[in-house]
């Protein structure tokens, strides 16, 4: 049945761990936007979600860092962080290893991906899932792009990963949603934490929803670092989804810089059936 | 910690712990944040410890943040 919905959302741990410290009205609007995305996924009768994130040294470390990895486990567990800190209960997250295997094999036709049968989700997956599948009743297939430590995947290759994921998803009979998470300016866990470059974020979102391939591939690592901080490297997750959905113009459903959450919180829809 | 190859400065910073010095030495914040929390630091205390570290020991010497000015959010 192929791709039924695609979009992006934020995953900053502050959204849940420091949730109540933001302006209550803005927080309400953010949660409503997450809920709108949850409904869009449900309304599309989604049978599995492929979630492209960038984990933060929880599973993949400097001793063995895959540029891209896809999970093929029976199920996952998360969050790996202290649930009391993240304010998300640790739980088991179902998957569909048969579908994951088909997707991995199809992606391998054009992009070299690593795969993993064990994977503990950190906030990069746990925060979006907390809002998008609160009952943990939709199988999740995780995809990781190394955005933590250079050298990183060139953006052109990230684009190809997105194309390969779309081909794999379209080849599957299941109804599949594709979510990317992360990528606006932020300086997480550093003395600059809380700094936000709203202008940079607006341009990125505009490029994403309009699928401006040339512009999206022109973000250099040096400029991203200077303008958007180390968290900006996570643009790879969003660019991957833009590549997968190049055939449709997207929409911004939420955009708000929230310093106490350390980033501009965004929710976009990049493809609807 | 004997199994790791660490300088005296690194060992001391870990044992103390000196969060500011660990930041200056190049520890990634995604790890340092949790190490600080384990050692009882609140979020504002953790941020302040890194700022104090930069003021006391100078700019970040290695790793991902060596390019950041380290002056903190404005
Ligand atoms: Fe992240």
Short mmCIF file of C-alpha atoms and ligand atoms in Angstrom, two decimals:
data_model
loop_
_atom_site.label_atom_id
_atom_site.label_comp_id
_atom_site.label_asym_id
_atom_site.label_seq_id
_atom_site.Cartn_x
_atom_site.Cartn_y
_atom_site.Cartn_z
CA UNK A 1 0.00 0.00 0.00
CA UNK A 2 3.10 2.16 0.44
CA UNK A 3 3.62 5.58 1.98
CA UNK A 4 0.49 7.01 3.57
CA UNK A 5 1.89 9.92 5.59
CA UNK A 6 5.23 11.66 6.16
CA UNK A 7 6.31 14.52 8.36
CA UNK A 8 8.84 15.81 10.81
CA UNK A 9 8.71 16.70 14.48
CA UNK A 10 10.99 17.82 17.27
CA UNK A 11 12.45 15.54 19.94
CA UNK A 12 14.16 17.84 22.44
CA UNK A 13 14.09 16.14 25.85
CA UNK A 14 13.09 19.44 27.46
CA UNK A 15 9.65 19.08 25.82
CA UNK A 16 8.80 16.46 28.43
CA UNK A 17 11.50 16.81 31.10
CA UNK A 18 11.04 20.57 31.47
CA UNK A 19 7.55 20.56 29.97
CA UNK A 20 5.85 22.71 32.59
CA UNK A 21 8.53 25.42 32.47
CA UNK A 22 7.40 26.79 29.09
CA UNK A 23 4.61 29.30 28.56
CA UNK A 24 1.49 27.17 29.16
CA UNK A 25 -0.29 28.52 26.08
CA UNK A 26 2.65 27.76 23.77
CA UNK A 27 3.09 24.34 25.30
CA UNK A 28 -0.61 23.65 24.73
CA UNK A 29 -0.28 24.62 21.07
CA UNK A 30 2.76 22.37 20.67
CA UNK A 31 0.99 19.42 22.24
CA UNK A 32 -2.04 20.08 20.01
CA UNK A 33 0.20 20.05 16.93
CA UNK A 34 1.71 16.74 18.03
CA UNK A 35 -1.82 15.44 18.47
CA UNK A 36 -2.78 16.61 15.00
CA UNK A 37 0.16 14.61 13.64
CA UNK A 38 -0.90 11.60 15.71
CA UNK A 39 -4.39 11.86 14.23
CA UNK A 40 -3.01 12.17 10.69
CA UNK A 41 -1.02 8.97 11.24
CA UNK A 42 -4.05 7.19 12.66
CA UNK A 43 -6.43 8.50 9.99
CA UNK A 44 -4.11 7.06 7.34
CA UNK A 45 -4.64 3.62 8.96
CA UNK A 46 -0.90 3.39 9.45
CA UNK A 47 0.35 -0.15 10.04
CA UNK A 48 3.98 0.78 10.74
CA UNK A 49 6.03 3.92 11.28
CA UNK A 50 9.53 4.27 9.93
CA UNK A 51 11.11 6.82 12.25
CA UNK A 52 14.33 8.53 11.21
CA UNK A 53 16.14 10.02 14.16
CA UNK A 54 19.57 10.81 15.44
CA UNK A 55 20.36 9.09 18.69
CA UNK A 56 22.78 10.55 21.17
CA UNK A 57 25.47 7.92 21.88
CA UNK A 58 22.97 5.59 23.56
CA UNK A 59 23.56 2.62 21.23
CA UNK A 60 26.07 3.71 18.64
CA UNK A 61 29.31 5.03 20.07
CA UNK A 62 32.69 6.22 18.91
CA UNK A 63 34.08 2.67 18.93
CA UNK A 64 31.68 1.67 16.17
CA UNK A 65 29.64 4.44 14.58
CA UNK A 66 27.39 3.52 11.67
CA UNK A 67 26.59 6.39 9.34
CA UNK A 68 23.13 4.88 8.84
CA UNK A 69 21.47 2.08 10.78
CA UNK A 70 18.04 0.46 10.57
CA UNK A 71 16.52 -1.65 13.33
CA UNK A 72 15.24 -5.17 12.71
CA UNK A 73 14.38 -6.22 16.25
CA UNK A 74 11.15 -7.90 17.35
CA UNK A 75 10.61 -5.04 19.77
CA UNK A 76 12.43 -2.15 21.39
CA UNK A 77 12.62 -0.58 24.81
CA UNK A 78 12.82 3.02 25.84
CA UNK A 79 13.58 5.53 27.01
CA UNK A 80 17.11 4.48 27.92
CA UNK A 81 17.47 7.63 30.01
CA UNK A 82 16.12 7.91 33.55
CA UNK A 83 12.33 7.89 33.05
CA UNK A 84 11.95 10.24 36.03
CA UNK A 85 14.19 12.76 34.29
CA UNK A 86 12.56 12.47 30.87
CA UNK A 87 9.09 12.08 32.42
CA UNK A 88 8.27 9.26 30.01
CA UNK A 89 7.66 5.79 31.45
CA UNK A 90 9.98 3.06 30.21
CA UNK A 91 8.07 0.70 27.98
CA UNK A 92 8.33 -1.90 25.24
CA UNK A 93 7.77 -0.63 21.70
CA UNK A 94 6.50 -3.14 19.14
CA UNK A 95 8.05 -3.57 15.73
CA UNK A 96 7.61 -5.65 12.59
CA UNK A 97 10.91 -7.46 11.93
CA UNK A 98 9.65 -8.99 8.69
CA UNK A 99 8.84 -5.56 7.25
CA UNK A 100 12.11 -4.18 8.63
CA UNK A 101 14.06 -6.91 6.85
CA UNK A 102 12.32 -6.15 3.56
CA UNK A 103 13.05 -2.44 3.96
CA UNK A 104 16.71 -3.06 4.83
CA UNK A 105 17.20 -5.36 1.86
CA UNK A 106 15.59 -2.86 -0.51
CA UNK A 107 17.62 0.07 0.88
CA UNK A 108 20.83 -1.96 0.57
CA UNK A 109 20.26 -2.05 -3.18
CA UNK A 110 21.43 1.57 -3.31
CA UNK A 111 22.67 2.69 0.13
CA UNK A 112 24.97 0.82 2.53
CA UNK A 113 23.11 0.70 5.83
CA UNK A 114 24.01 -1.09 9.02
CA UNK A 115 21.33 -3.00 10.87
CA UNK A 116 20.70 -3.76 14.52
CA UNK A 117 18.68 -6.42 16.33
CA UNK A 118 19.10 -4.63 19.66
CA UNK A 119 18.38 -0.97 20.18
CA UNK A 120 17.30 0.98 23.21
CA UNK A 121 15.50 4.15 22.22
CA UNK A 122 16.70 7.41 23.71
CA UNK A 123 14.76 10.68 23.77
CA UNK A 124 15.30 11.05 20.02
CA UNK A 125 12.69 8.33 19.52
CA UNK A 126 10.99 8.31 22.91
CA UNK A 127 9.77 11.93 22.86
CA UNK A 128 8.07 11.71 19.42
CA UNK A 129 6.60 8.28 20.22
CA UNK A 130 5.23 9.55 23.52
CA UNK A 131 3.07 11.98 21.54
CA UNK A 132 2.50 10.15 18.26
CA UNK A 133 1.78 6.63 19.51
CA UNK A 134 0.94 7.13 23.18
CA UNK A 135 -0.44 3.60 23.46
CA UNK A 136 2.60 2.09 21.70
CA UNK A 137 0.30 0.11 19.44
CA UNK A 138 1.89 0.83 16.05
CA UNK A 139 5.03 -1.10 15.05
CA UNK A 140 8.09 1.15 14.82
CA UNK A 141 11.07 0.65 12.52
CA UNK A 142 13.90 2.90 13.68
CA UNK A 143 16.40 4.48 11.33
CA UNK A 144 19.43 6.29 12.71
CA UNK A 145 21.62 8.82 10.99
CA UNK A 146 24.83 9.73 12.79
CA UNK A 147 24.48 13.43 13.57
CA UNK A 148 26.51 13.42 16.77
CA UNK A 149 30.11 13.31 15.74
CA UNK A 150 31.85 14.01 12.44
CA UNK A 151 32.62 12.82 9.88
CA UNK A 152 28.98 12.84 8.87
CA UNK A 153 27.10 11.54 5.89
CA UNK A 154 27.34 14.07 3.03
CA UNK A 155 23.88 15.59 2.50
CA UNK A 156 23.70 14.22 -1.02
CA UNK A 157 24.03 10.72 0.40
CA UNK A 158 21.39 11.51 3.03
CA UNK A 159 19.13 12.51 0.16
CA UNK A 160 19.78 9.14 -1.48
CA UNK A 161 18.91 7.40 1.80
CA UNK A 162 15.55 9.19 1.74
CA UNK A 163 14.94 8.09 -1.85
CA UNK A 164 15.91 4.52 -0.99
CA UNK A 165 13.55 4.49 2.01
CA UNK A 166 10.71 5.72 -0.20
CA UNK A 167 11.35 2.97 -2.75
CA UNK A 168 11.43 0.39 0.04
CA UNK A 169 8.24 1.73 1.62
CA UNK A 170 6.41 1.86 -1.70
CA UNK A 171 7.42 -1.74 -2.41
CA UNK A 172 5.76 -2.93 0.82
CA UNK A 173 2.05 -3.84 0.95
CA UNK A 174 1.68 -2.31 4.42
CA UNK A 175 0.46 1.25 5.01
CA UNK A 176 3.54 3.04 6.28
CA UNK A 177 4.16 6.47 7.80
CA UNK A 178 7.58 8.09 7.67
CA UNK A 179 8.64 10.51 10.39
CA UNK A 180 11.89 12.43 10.68
CA UNK A 181 12.85 14.06 13.93
CA UNK A 182 15.42 16.69 14.81
CA UNK A 183 17.31 19.41 13.02
CA UNK A 184 16.49 22.96 14.02
CA UNK A 185 19.17 25.14 15.57
CA UNK A 186 20.24 24.14 19.06
CA UNK A 187 23.30 23.95 21.22
CA UNK A 188 22.25 21.03 23.42
CA UNK A 189 23.98 20.35 26.72
CA UNK A 190 26.51 23.16 26.22
CA UNK A 191 26.87 26.56 27.90
CA UNK A 192 25.00 27.92 24.89
CA UNK A 193 22.01 25.72 25.58
CA UNK A 194 18.84 27.74 25.02
CA UNK A 195 20.31 29.79 22.18
CA UNK A 196 18.12 29.63 19.06
CA UNK A 197 18.64 30.99 15.53
CA UNK A 198 15.05 31.57 14.47
CA UNK A 199 15.96 33.07 11.10
CA UNK A 200 18.01 30.00 10.19
CA UNK A 201 15.21 27.72 11.38
CA UNK A 202 12.60 29.54 9.26
CA UNK A 203 14.71 29.25 6.12
CA UNK A 204 15.34 25.54 6.78
CA UNK A 205 11.63 24.84 7.25
CA UNK A 206 10.78 26.77 4.10
CA UNK A 207 13.36 24.75 2.15
CA UNK A 208 12.00 21.54 3.62
CA UNK A 209 8.32 22.04 2.83
CA UNK A 210 9.14 23.28 -0.67
CA UNK A 211 11.60 20.40 -1.21
CA UNK A 212 14.30 22.74 -2.50
CA UNK A 213 16.87 20.06 -3.14
CA UNK A 214 19.65 22.41 -4.26
CA UNK A 215 19.27 24.63 -1.22
CA UNK A 216 18.94 21.71 1.19
CA UNK A 217 22.10 20.07 -0.10
CA UNK A 218 24.01 23.36 0.13
CA UNK A 219 24.03 23.50 3.95
CA UNK A 220 27.69 22.96 4.77
CA UNK A 221 28.71 21.41 8.09
CA UNK A 222 30.82 24.47 8.92
CA UNK A 223 27.99 26.92 8.31
CA UNK A 224 25.45 24.72 10.08
CA UNK A 225 27.71 24.55 13.11
CA UNK A 226 28.22 28.31 13.20
CA UNK A 227 24.58 29.19 12.55
CA UNK A 228 22.70 26.33 14.18
CA UNK A 229 25.07 24.75 16.67
CA UNK A 230 25.97 21.09 17.01
CA UNK A 231 22.26 20.22 17.12
CA UNK A 232 21.96 21.62 13.59
CA UNK A 233 23.74 18.56 12.23
CA UNK A 234 20.44 16.76 12.77
CA UNK A 235 19.08 18.44 9.62
CA UNK A 236 19.99 15.12 8.01
CA UNK A 237 16.89 13.50 9.50
CA UNK A 238 14.57 16.12 7.97
CA UNK A 239 16.41 16.26 4.66
CA UNK A 240 16.00 12.50 4.40
CA UNK A 241 12.20 12.88 4.68
CA UNK A 242 12.15 15.78 2.19
CA UNK A 243 13.99 13.55 -0.31
CA UNK A 244 11.50 10.73 0.26
CA UNK A 245 8.57 13.08 -0.41
CA UNK A 246 9.96 15.31 -3.15
CA UNK A 247 6.76 14.79 -5.16
CA UNK A 248 4.60 16.88 -2.77
CA UNK A 249 4.78 20.31 -1.19
CA UNK A 250 4.56 20.20 2.59
CA UNK A 251 3.00 22.29 5.34
CA UNK A 252 4.26 23.72 8.61
CA UNK A 253 1.90 22.74 11.40
CA UNK A 254 3.89 24.27 14.25
CA UNK A 255 6.87 26.60 14.54
CA UNK A 256 7.87 28.24 17.78
CA UNK A 257 11.25 28.96 19.34
CA UNK A 258 11.03 27.69 22.94
CA UNK A 259 14.31 28.46 24.75
CA UNK A 260 13.50 26.39 27.85
CA UNK A 261 13.18 23.39 25.51
CA UNK A 262 16.52 24.45 23.97
CA UNK A 263 15.26 24.66 20.39
CA UNK A 264 12.65 25.83 17.92
CA UNK A 265 9.91 23.25 18.16
CA UNK A 266 8.54 22.34 14.75
CA UNK A 267 6.01 19.96 13.32
CA UNK A 268 5.59 19.61 9.58
CA UNK A 269 3.63 17.43 7.24
CA UNK A 270 5.66 16.62 4.14
CA UNK A 271 3.39 14.07 2.49
CA UNK A 272 -0.23 13.02 2.72
CA UNK A 273 -1.91 10.31 0.68
CA UNK B 1 39.49 3.61 35.90
CA UNK B 2 42.89 1.93 35.57
CA UNK B 3 41.79 0.15 32.40
CA UNK B 4 41.57 3.48 30.53
CA UNK B 5 44.47 5.51 29.21
CA UNK B 6 43.89 8.86 30.89
CA UNK B 7 46.10 11.80 31.73
CA UNK B 8 46.40 12.88 35.35
CA UNK B 9 44.26 15.92 34.55
CA UNK B 10 41.53 13.74 33.05
CA UNK B 11 41.59 11.28 35.97
CA UNK B 12 41.39 14.09 38.52
CA UNK B 13 38.54 15.78 36.62
CA UNK B 14 36.55 12.54 36.59
CA UNK B 15 37.19 11.69 40.24
CA UNK B 16 36.41 15.11 41.65
CA UNK B 17 34.25 15.49 39.46
CA UNK B 18 35.13 18.79 37.80
CA UNK B 19 32.33 19.18 35.26
CA UNK B 20 33.74 22.46 33.92
CA UNK B 21 37.17 20.93 33.27
CA UNK B 22 35.63 17.83 31.65
CA UNK B 23 33.76 20.16 29.29
CA UNK B 24 36.96 22.08 28.50
CA UNK B 25 38.80 18.80 27.91
CA UNK B 26 36.27 17.96 25.20
CA UNK B 27 33.68 15.64 26.76
CA UNK B 28 30.50 15.66 24.65
CA UNK B 29 27.57 17.29 26.43
CA UNK B 30 25.24 14.42 25.54
CA UNK B 31 27.36 12.31 27.91
CA UNK B 32 28.48 15.00 30.34
CA UNK B 33 24.87 16.04 31.00
CA UNK B 34 24.07 12.59 32.38
CA UNK B 35 27.36 12.33 34.30
CA UNK B 36 26.58 15.67 35.94
CA UNK B 37 23.04 14.58 36.80
CA UNK B 38 24.44 11.34 38.32
CA UNK B 39 26.62 13.52 40.51
CA UNK B 40 23.69 15.59 41.75
CA UNK B 41 23.85 18.60 39.44
CA UNK B 42 20.60 20.30 38.52
CA UNK B 43 20.27 21.60 34.96
CA UNK B 44 21.18 25.24 35.82
CA UNK B 45 24.10 24.01 37.97
CA UNK B 46 25.37 21.91 35.08
CA UNK B 47 25.21 24.84 32.64
CA UNK B 48 26.92 27.10 35.18
CA UNK B 49 29.66 24.52 35.83
CA UNK B 50 30.56 24.52 32.11
CA UNK B 51 30.59 28.32 32.02
CA UNK B 52 32.80 28.41 35.12
CA UNK B 53 35.06 25.81 33.52
CA UNK B 54 35.57 27.94 30.42
CA UNK B 55 36.25 31.01 32.55
CA UNK B 56 38.72 29.16 34.74
CA UNK B 57 40.49 26.86 32.29
CA UNK B 58 40.00 28.68 28.98
CA UNK B 59 38.24 27.62 25.77
CA UNK B 60 37.34 24.02 24.95
CA UNK B 61 40.51 22.28 23.84
CA UNK B 62 39.31 19.29 21.83
CA UNK B 63 36.33 17.61 20.27
CA UNK B 64 33.11 18.90 18.79
CA UNK B 65 32.92 22.13 20.80
CA UNK B 66 36.42 23.42 20.23
CA UNK B 67 34.88 25.85 17.75
CA UNK B 68 32.17 27.23 20.05
CA UNK B 69 32.92 30.51 21.77
CA UNK B 70 31.69 29.02 25.05
CA UNK B 71 30.36 32.34 26.22
CA UNK B 72 26.92 31.00 26.89
CA UNK B 73 23.47 31.81 25.69
CA UNK B 74 22.57 35.44 25.37
FE1 LIG C 1 18.81 15.30 19.11
#
